[in-house]
Amino acid sequence: YLFSRYTIKGLTLFDCVRVNLATQFFNAITPFASGGQPFQVVYFHSRGIKVKDSTSIVVMNFITYSIAFVIVGLICLVLKYPTFDTLLKGSGYRYLVFVGITINIFVILLTVFLAFSKKLYYILIEVLWKKIIKWPIIRRFNLETKTDQISNMILDYQEKIKELKHNRSLWFLSLIIHIIRVLIFVVIPLIIFKALGEDLSGLWLTLGAASMFVNIIMSYVPTPGASGGAEGVFYLFFNLFFTSQIVVPGLLLWRLITYYLYILAGFLALVTLNYKNNLKDLNYNNVYNIEEENSLE
């Protein structure tokens, strides 16, 4: 919503809440949670928003969420990894957290480069794309006619990203909100175990780190909703502190809340979304300049 209100006219907070829930539905049913962002672009386009504008919103939101995720993950690593390194000594599972953090950092860097780098654009379009479309097996599709269209779309998208990046307060507020979002997901297992009657005295930070490590490892499990891997990793980490009689019901409740409930809520949001073609693009520079003038008065 924060990024959308600078780019789209007519989109309400309630619309954004439903779009976000529908996004989580597509994330839950696709490998690597890869279906949510394309859905957002298609949805906004169906309501009259240019692809470059909807893509810029989705990418900026994804970048800030990924940065928030990595920040919380790195803090947990610094504070509590030695504890888990000792508990999991001799097990290869202790390295999975580092793999997850590395993958997430790589994805952030790749996304930022795609969003801002003119050199990467040149390599993708002027070097790779123009060579690939000349291959005999590809040439029959006559993609040469699409080259200028794709090139202009990428350049327009990069310009839109550059317009949005000037508002640092927008970035900061979005980052804070996403950090809170990550922390809420981290705390859910702790609340569940507390509700099951476990004494968490002195373990809140350690269990919070365990929960974050589970989320980090889940982020690169290639099944929809990280099914299979999520349950195994959750059991591995929390069985270090609780018995199986507690961990198993805790696991079932955790998956119900963070996965199956999301699917249900997301599906309901999807079928009740507003699909009217009544949204309009805003010129961000004009909005930004007006806000600056108002702040000076």
Coordinates of C-alpha atoms in Angstrom, one line a residue:
Y1 CA 0.0 0.0 0.0
L2 CA 2.8 2.4 0.9
F3 CA 4.4 2.1 -2.6
S4 CA 1.1 1.8 -4.4
R5 CA -0.3 5.1 -3.2
Y6 CA 2.5 6.9 -4.9
T7 CA 1.9 5.2 -8.2
I8 CA -1.8 4.2 -8.5
K9 CA -4.9 6.4 -8.1
G10 CA -8.0 4.7 -6.8
L11 CA -6.4 1.8 -4.8
T12 CA -7.7 1.6 -1.3
L13 CA -6.1 0.1 1.8
F14 CA -8.7 -2.7 1.9
D15 CA -7.9 -3.5 -1.8
C16 CA -4.2 -3.9 -0.8
V17 CA -5.0 -6.1 2.1
R18 CA -7.0 -8.5 -0.1
V19 CA -4.3 -8.4 -2.8
N20 CA -1.7 -9.3 -0.2
L21 CA -3.8 -12.2 1.0
A22 CA -4.4 -13.4 -2.5
T23 CA -0.7 -13.1 -3.1
Q24 CA 0.0 -15.4 -0.1
F25 CA -2.4 -17.9 -1.7
F26 CA -0.3 -18.1 -4.9
N27 CA 2.9 -18.1 -2.8
A28 CA 1.6 -21.1 -0.9
I29 CA 0.7 -23.2 -3.9
T30 CA 3.8 -22.6 -6.0
P31 CA 7.4 -23.8 -5.6
F32 CA 9.8 -21.3 -4.0
A33 CA 6.7 -19.1 -3.3
S34 CA 7.1 -17.8 -6.8
G35 CA 3.5 -17.2 -7.9
G36 CA 2.6 -14.2 -5.7
Q37 CA 4.5 -11.4 -7.5
P38 CA 3.4 -12.4 -11.0
F39 CA -0.2 -12.5 -9.8
Q40 CA 0.1 -8.9 -8.4
V41 CA 1.4 -7.6 -11.8
V42 CA -1.4 -9.4 -13.7
Y43 CA -4.0 -8.1 -11.2
F44 CA -2.9 -4.5 -11.4
H45 CA -2.7 -4.7 -15.2
S46 CA -6.2 -6.1 -15.4
R47 CA -7.4 -3.0 -13.5
G48 CA -5.8 -0.5 -15.9
I49 CA -2.2 -0.1 -14.5
K50 CA 0.8 -0.3 -16.9
V51 CA 3.1 -3.3 -16.4
K52 CA 6.1 -1.0 -15.7
D53 CA 4.2 0.6 -12.8
S54 CA 2.8 -2.5 -11.2
T55 CA 6.2 -4.3 -11.6
S56 CA 8.0 -1.4 -9.9
I57 CA 5.6 -1.6 -6.9
V58 CA 6.0 -5.4 -6.6
V59 CA 9.8 -5.3 -6.9
M60 CA 10.2 -2.4 -4.4
N61 CA 8.0 -4.3 -1.9
F62 CA 9.9 -7.5 -2.5
I63 CA 13.3 -5.8 -2.0
T64 CA 12.3 -4.3 1.3
Y65 CA 10.8 -7.5 2.6
S66 CA 13.9 -9.5 1.6
I67 CA 16.2 -7.0 3.3
A68 CA 14.0 -7.1 6.5
F69 CA 14.1 -10.9 6.4
V70 CA 17.9 -11.0 6.0
I71 CA 18.4 -8.3 8.8
V72 CA 16.4 -10.4 11.3
G73 CA 18.2 -13.5 10.2
L74 CA 21.6 -12.0 10.6
I75 CA 20.8 -10.7 14.0
C76 CA 19.7 -14.2 15.1
L77 CA 22.9 -15.7 13.6
V78 CA 25.1 -13.3 15.5
L79 CA 23.3 -13.7 18.8
K80 CA 22.4 -17.4 18.8
Y81 CA 24.2 -19.4 16.1
P82 CA 26.9 -20.5 18.6
T83 CA 24.2 -22.1 20.7
F84 CA 22.8 -24.1 17.8
D85 CA 26.2 -24.9 16.5
T86 CA 26.9 -26.7 19.8
L87 CA 23.5 -28.4 19.9
L88 CA 23.7 -29.6 16.3
K89 CA 27.4 -30.4 16.4
G90 CA 28.3 -33.2 14.0
S91 CA 25.2 -32.5 12.0
G92 CA 25.1 -31.0 8.5
Y93 CA 21.9 -29.3 9.3
R94 CA 23.8 -26.5 11.1
Y95 CA 25.1 -25.3 7.7
L96 CA 21.6 -25.0 6.2
V97 CA 21.1 -21.6 7.8
F98 CA 24.2 -20.2 6.2
V99 CA 23.0 -21.6 2.8
G100 CA 19.6 -19.9 3.3
I101 CA 21.0 -16.5 4.3
T102 CA 23.5 -16.7 1.3
I103 CA 20.7 -17.5 -1.1
N104 CA 18.5 -14.6 0.2
I105 CA 21.3 -12.1 0.0
F106 CA 22.1 -13.2 -3.6
V107 CA 18.4 -12.8 -4.6
I108 CA 18.4 -9.3 -3.1
L109 CA 21.5 -8.3 -5.0
L110 CA 20.2 -9.8 -8.2
T111 CA 16.9 -8.0 -7.9
V112 CA 18.6 -4.7 -7.2
F113 CA 20.9 -5.1 -10.2
L114 CA 18.0 -5.9 -12.4
A115 CA 16.1 -2.9 -11.1
F116 CA 18.9 -0.3 -11.3
S117 CA 21.8 -1.5 -13.5
K118 CA 22.0 -0.2 -17.0
K119 CA 25.0 -2.5 -17.7
L120 CA 23.0 -5.6 -16.7
Y121 CA 20.2 -4.4 -19.1
Y122 CA 22.8 -4.0 -21.9
I123 CA 24.1 -7.6 -21.2
L124 CA 20.6 -9.1 -21.1
I125 CA 19.1 -7.3 -24.2
E126 CA 21.9 -6.2 -26.4
V127 CA 24.2 -9.2 -25.9
L128 CA 22.2 -12.3 -24.8
W129 CA 18.7 -11.6 -26.1
K130 CA 19.8 -10.5 -29.6
K131 CA 22.0 -13.5 -29.9
I132 CA 19.5 -16.0 -28.6
I133 CA 16.7 -14.9 -31.0
K134 CA 19.0 -15.7 -33.9
W135 CA 19.4 -19.3 -33.0
P136 CA 17.7 -21.5 -35.7
I137 CA 15.4 -23.2 -33.2
I138 CA 14.3 -19.7 -31.9
R139 CA 14.3 -17.7 -35.1
R140 CA 11.1 -19.3 -36.3
F141 CA 9.1 -17.4 -33.6
N142 CA 10.1 -14.1 -35.2
L143 CA 11.0 -12.5 -31.8
E144 CA 13.1 -9.7 -33.5
T145 CA 9.9 -7.7 -33.7
K146 CA 9.5 -7.9 -29.9
T147 CA 13.1 -6.7 -29.1
D148 CA 12.3 -2.9 -29.1
Q149 CA 9.1 -3.5 -27.2
I150 CA 10.9 -5.5 -24.5
S151 CA 13.8 -3.0 -24.4
N152 CA 11.5 0.0 -24.0
M153 CA 9.5 -1.8 -21.3
I154 CA 12.7 -2.6 -19.2
L155 CA 14.0 1.0 -19.6
D156 CA 10.6 2.4 -18.5
Y157 CA 10.5 0.1 -15.6
Q158 CA 14.0 1.1 -14.5
E159 CA 13.0 4.8 -14.7
K160 CA 9.9 4.1 -12.6
I161 CA 12.1 2.4 -9.9
K162 CA 14.4 5.4 -9.9
E163 CA 11.5 7.7 -9.3
L164 CA 10.4 5.7 -6.3
K165 CA 13.8 5.4 -4.7
H166 CA 14.1 9.1 -3.9
N167 CA 11.6 8.9 -1.0
R168 CA 13.8 7.5 1.8
S169 CA 11.1 7.8 4.4
L170 CA 8.9 5.5 2.2
W171 CA 11.7 2.9 2.1
F172 CA 12.4 3.2 5.8
L173 CA 8.7 2.8 6.8
S174 CA 8.2 -0.1 4.5
L175 CA 11.3 -1.8 5.9
I176 CA 10.1 -1.3 9.5
I177 CA 6.7 -2.8 8.7
H178 CA 8.3 -5.8 7.0
I179 CA 10.6 -6.3 10.0
I180 CA 7.5 -6.4 12.2
R181 CA 5.9 -8.8 9.8
V182 CA 8.9 -11.2 10.0
L183 CA 9.0 -10.9 13.8
I184 CA 5.3 -11.8 14.0
F185 CA 6.0 -15.0 12.1
V186 CA 9.0 -15.7 14.3
V187 CA 6.9 -15.4 17.5
I188 CA 4.0 -17.7 16.4
P189 CA 5.7 -21.0 17.4
L190 CA 6.6 -19.5 20.8
I191 CA 3.0 -18.5 21.4
I192 CA 1.9 -22.0 20.4
F193 CA 4.3 -23.7 22.8
K194 CA 3.3 -21.3 25.6
A195 CA -0.4 -22.1 25.0
L196 CA 0.5 -25.8 25.2
G197 CA 1.7 -25.2 28.7
E198 CA 5.5 -25.1 28.2
D199 CA 7.6 -22.9 30.4
L200 CA 9.6 -20.6 28.1
S201 CA 11.4 -18.7 30.8
G202 CA 14.9 -17.8 29.6
L203 CA 14.3 -19.4 26.2
W204 CA 12.4 -16.6 24.4
L205 CA 15.4 -15.3 22.4
T206 CA 16.8 -18.8 21.7
L207 CA 13.4 -20.2 20.6
G208 CA 12.9 -17.0 18.5
A209 CA 16.2 -17.7 16.8
A210 CA 15.2 -21.3 16.2
S211 CA 11.9 -20.1 14.6
M212 CA 13.8 -17.7 12.4
F213 CA 16.3 -20.4 11.3
V214 CA 13.3 -22.6 10.3
N215 CA 12.0 -19.8 8.1
I216 CA 15.4 -19.2 6.6
I217 CA 15.8 -22.9 5.6
M218 CA 12.2 -23.0 4.4
S219 CA 12.9 -20.1 2.0
Y220 CA 14.8 -22.4 -0.4
V221 CA 12.8 -25.7 -0.1
P222 CA 11.5 -26.2 -3.7
T223 CA 8.1 -27.5 -2.9
P224 CA 4.8 -25.5 -2.6
G225 CA 4.7 -24.1 0.9
A226 CA 8.0 -25.8 1.6
S227 CA 6.0 -28.9 2.3
G228 CA 8.0 -31.8 3.8
G229 CA 11.1 -29.6 4.5
A230 CA 9.2 -27.2 6.7
E231 CA 7.9 -29.9 9.0
G232 CA 11.2 -31.7 9.2
V233 CA 13.2 -28.6 10.0
F234 CA 10.7 -27.4 12.6
Y235 CA 10.8 -30.8 14.4
L236 CA 14.6 -30.8 14.2
F237 CA 15.1 -27.4 15.9
F238 CA 12.3 -27.5 18.5
N239 CA 12.9 -31.1 19.5
L240 CA 16.1 -29.7 21.0
F241 CA 14.0 -28.0 23.7
F242 CA 10.7 -30.0 23.9
T243 CA 9.6 -33.6 23.8
S244 CA 8.0 -35.1 20.8
Q245 CA 4.6 -35.1 22.6
I246 CA 4.8 -31.3 22.6
V247 CA 6.6 -30.6 19.3
V248 CA 4.2 -32.6 17.1
P249 CA 1.0 -30.8 18.1
G250 CA 2.9 -27.6 18.1
L251 CA 4.0 -28.4 14.5
L252 CA 0.5 -29.1 13.4
L253 CA -0.8 -25.9 14.9
W254 CA 2.0 -23.9 13.4
R255 CA 1.4 -25.2 9.9
L256 CA -2.4 -24.7 10.3
I257 CA -1.8 -21.0 11.2
T258 CA 1.0 -20.1 8.9
Y259 CA 0.1 -22.2 5.8
Y260 CA -3.3 -23.7 5.6
L261 CA -5.1 -20.7 7.1
Y262 CA -3.2 -18.5 4.6
I263 CA -4.5 -20.7 1.7
L264 CA -8.1 -20.4 2.9
A265 CA -7.9 -16.6 3.6
G266 CA -6.0 -16.0 0.3
F267 CA -8.6 -17.9 -1.7
L268 CA -11.5 -16.0 -0.1
A269 CA -9.6 -12.7 -0.9
L270 CA -9.0 -13.9 -4.5
V271 CA -12.7 -14.5 -5.2
T272 CA -13.8 -11.2 -3.6
L273 CA -11.2 -8.9 -5.1
N274 CA -12.3 -5.9 -7.0
Y275 CA -11.6 -6.5 -10.7
K276 CA -13.0 -3.3 -12.1
N277 CA -10.8 -1.5 -14.6
N278 CA -10.9 1.8 -12.7
L279 CA -7.4 2.5 -11.5
K280 CA -5.1 5.2 -12.9
D281 CA -1.4 5.7 -13.1
L282 CA 0.0 8.6 -11.1
N283 CA 3.1 10.6 -12.1
Y284 CA 5.3 10.0 -9.1
N285 CA 7.5 13.0 -9.7
N286 CA 4.4 15.3 -9.5
V287 CA 3.2 13.7 -6.3
Y288 CA 6.7 13.8 -4.8
N289 CA 7.2 17.5 -5.7
I290 CA 3.7 18.5 -4.3
E291 CA 4.6 16.8 -1.0
E292 CA 7.9 18.6 -0.9
E293 CA 6.2 22.0 -1.5
N294 CA 3.6 21.3 1.2
S295 CA 6.3 20.4 3.7
L296 CA 8.1 23.7 3.0
E297 CA 4.9 25.8 3.6

